PDB file of C-alpha atoms in Angstrom:
ATOM      1  CA  MET H   1      98.636  96.926  94.761  1.00  0.00           C
ATOM      2  CA  PHE H   2      98.104  93.372  93.584  1.00  0.00           C
ATOM      3  CA  VAL H   3     101.017  90.983  93.016  1.00  0.00           C
ATOM      4  CA  GLY H   4     100.627  87.859  90.857  1.00  0.00           C
ATOM      5  CA  GLY H   5      97.555  86.287  89.323  1.00  0.00           C
ATOM      6  CA  PRO H   6      95.167  87.987  86.909  1.00  0.00           C
ATOM      7  CA  LEU H   7      95.317  91.357  88.718  1.00  0.00           C
ATOM      8  CA  ASP H   8      99.132  91.587  88.719  1.00  0.00           C
ATOM      9  CA  GLY H   9     100.336  95.191  88.876  1.00  0.00           C
ATOM     10  CA  ARG H  10      96.884  96.721  89.248  1.00  0.00           C
ATOM     11  CA  VAL H  11      95.942  99.178  91.939  1.00  0.00           C
ATOM     12  CA  LEU H  12      92.301  99.085  93.035  1.00  0.00           C
ATOM     13  CA  GLU H  13      90.413 100.934  95.727  1.00  0.00           C
ATOM     14  CA  VAL H  14      89.618  98.568  98.595  1.00  0.00           C
ATOM     15  CA  LEU H  15      87.193  99.430 101.375  1.00  0.00           C
ATOM     16  CA  VAL H  16      88.866  99.555 104.782  1.00  0.00           C
ATOM     17  CA  GLY H  17      87.398  98.610 108.124  1.00  0.00           C
ATOM     18  CA  PRO H  18      86.797 100.880 111.119  1.00  0.00           C
ATOM     19  CA  THR H  19      90.466 100.580 112.131  1.00  0.00           C
ATOM     20  CA  GLY H  20      91.646 101.779 108.712  1.00  0.00           C
ATOM     21  CA  ARG H  21      93.132  98.433 107.735  1.00  0.00           C
ATOM     22  CA  PRO H  22      92.058  96.607 104.555  1.00  0.00           C
ATOM     23  CA  PRO H  23      90.520  93.099 104.803  1.00  0.00           C
ATOM     24  CA  LYS H  24      92.903  90.116 105.145  1.00  0.00           C
ATOM     25  CA  TRP H  25      91.572  88.441 101.977  1.00  0.00           C
ATOM     26  CA  TYR H  26      90.338  89.877  98.681  1.00  0.00           C
ATOM     27  CA  GLU H  27      88.413  87.517  96.416  1.00  0.00           C
ATOM     28  CA  VAL H  28      87.645  88.123  92.735  1.00  0.00           C
ATOM     29  CA  PRO H  29      84.858  85.910  91.311  1.00  0.00           C
ATOM     30  CA  VAL H  30      85.084  85.210  87.555  1.00  0.00           C
ATOM     31  CA  PRO H  31      81.849  83.896  85.980  1.00  0.00           C
ATOM     32  CA  ASP H  32      81.986  80.545  84.163  1.00  0.00           C
ATOM     33  CA  ALA H  33      81.131  80.730  80.441  1.00  0.00           C
ATOM     34  CA  GLY H  34      79.231  77.430  80.667  1.00  0.00           C
ATOM     35  CA  GLY H  35      76.949  78.624  83.455  1.00  0.00           C
ATOM     36  CA  GLY H  36      78.691  76.657  86.194  1.00  0.00           C
ATOM     37  CA  PRO H  37      79.969  77.984  89.500  1.00  0.00           C
ATOM     38  CA  PRO H  38      82.299  80.985  89.232  1.00  0.00           C
ATOM     39  CA  LEU H  39      86.070  80.623  89.535  1.00  0.00           C
ATOM     40  CA  VAL H  40      87.323  82.635  92.529  1.00  0.00           C
ATOM     41  CA  HIS H  41      90.817  84.158  92.573  1.00  0.00           C
ATOM     42  CA  ALA H  42      92.044  84.839  96.129  1.00  0.00           C
ATOM     43  CA  TYR H  43      94.586  87.412  97.292  1.00  0.00           C
ATOM     44  CA  ARG H  44      96.156  87.518 100.781  1.00  0.00           C
ATOM     45  CA  LEU H  45      97.077  90.806 102.489  1.00  0.00           C
ATOM     46  CA  GLU H  46     100.771  91.313 103.315  1.00  0.00           C
ATOM     47  CA  PRO H  47     102.825  94.296 104.457  1.00  0.00           C
ATOM     48  CA  ALA H  48     104.459  96.025 101.472  1.00  0.00           C
ATOM     49  CA  GLY H  49     107.499  96.992 103.545  1.00  0.00           C
ATOM     50  CA  THR H  50     108.531  97.950 107.047  1.00  0.00           C
ATOM     51  CA  GLY H  51     109.809 101.207 108.466  1.00  0.00           C
ATOM     52  CA  LYS H  52     112.494 101.856 111.057  1.00  0.00           C
ATOM     53  CA  LEU H  53     110.264 100.766 113.926  1.00  0.00           C
ATOM     54  CA  GLY H  54     109.153  97.567 112.204  1.00  0.00           C
ATOM     55  CA  LEU H  55     105.689  98.939 111.433  1.00  0.00           C
ATOM     56  CA  PRO H  56     104.172  98.308 107.989  1.00  0.00           C
ATOM     57  CA  ARG H  57     104.613 101.190 105.539  1.00  0.00           C
ATOM     58  CA  GLY H  58     101.808  99.999 103.324  1.00  0.00           C
ATOM     59  CA  TRP H  59      99.885  96.939 102.251  1.00  0.00           C
ATOM     60  CA  ARG H  60      99.717  94.758  99.156  1.00  0.00           C
ATOM     61  CA  TYR H  61      97.671  91.766  98.084  1.00  0.00           C
ATOM     62  CA  VAL H  62      99.613  88.665  96.979  1.00  0.00           C
ATOM     63  CA  TYR H  63      97.946  86.028  94.788  1.00  0.00           C
ATOM     64  CA  ALA H  64      97.160  82.751  96.568  1.00  0.00           C
ATOM     65  CA  PRO H  65      96.758  80.098  93.810  1.00  0.00           C
ATOM     66  CA  GLN H  66      95.618  77.458  96.335  1.00  0.00           C
ATOM     67  CA  GLY H  67      92.725  79.734  97.361  1.00  0.00           C
ATOM     68  CA  ARG H  68      91.582  80.799 100.763  1.00  0.00           C
ATOM     69  CA  PRO H  69      92.203  78.217 103.511  1.00  0.00           C
ATOM     70  CA  PRO H  70      89.106  76.674 105.125  1.00  0.00           C
ATOM     71  CA  ARG H  71      87.868  78.285 108.312  1.00  0.00           C
ATOM     72  CA  VAL H  72      88.286  76.353 111.545  1.00  0.00           C
ATOM     73  CA  ARG H  73      84.949  75.445 113.098  1.00  0.00           C
ATOM     74  CA  TRP H  74      85.168  74.868 116.832  1.00  0.00           C
ATOM     75  CA  PRO H  75      82.757  72.290 118.299  1.00  0.00           C
ATOM     76  CA  TRP H  76      81.639  74.690 121.047  1.00  0.00           C
ATOM     77  CA  GLY H  77      80.806  77.493 118.584  1.00  0.00           C
ATOM     78  CA  SER H  78      77.424  78.862 117.594  1.00  0.00           C
ATOM     79  CA  GLY H  79      76.682  75.849 115.355  1.00  0.00           C
ATOM     80  CA  ARG H  80      76.081  77.771 112.129  1.00  0.00           C
TER      81      ARG H  80
END
């Protein structure tokens, strides 16, 4: 389920990884009418609720109006 933003209230199928957990970020590109770069709406994964043991009962995507934060590039990394 998506909370906030243009997809508020919608339920979409999201591909899960090998562990069965959905990706941490879901990005929706919207094409620009003038032919410029697309506008990207970002959603962050959060637990929908917790059970008795504190484990997540489900997941939901919450709209992040500021977008996805920049990735940290370590100086000793692969240099890509």
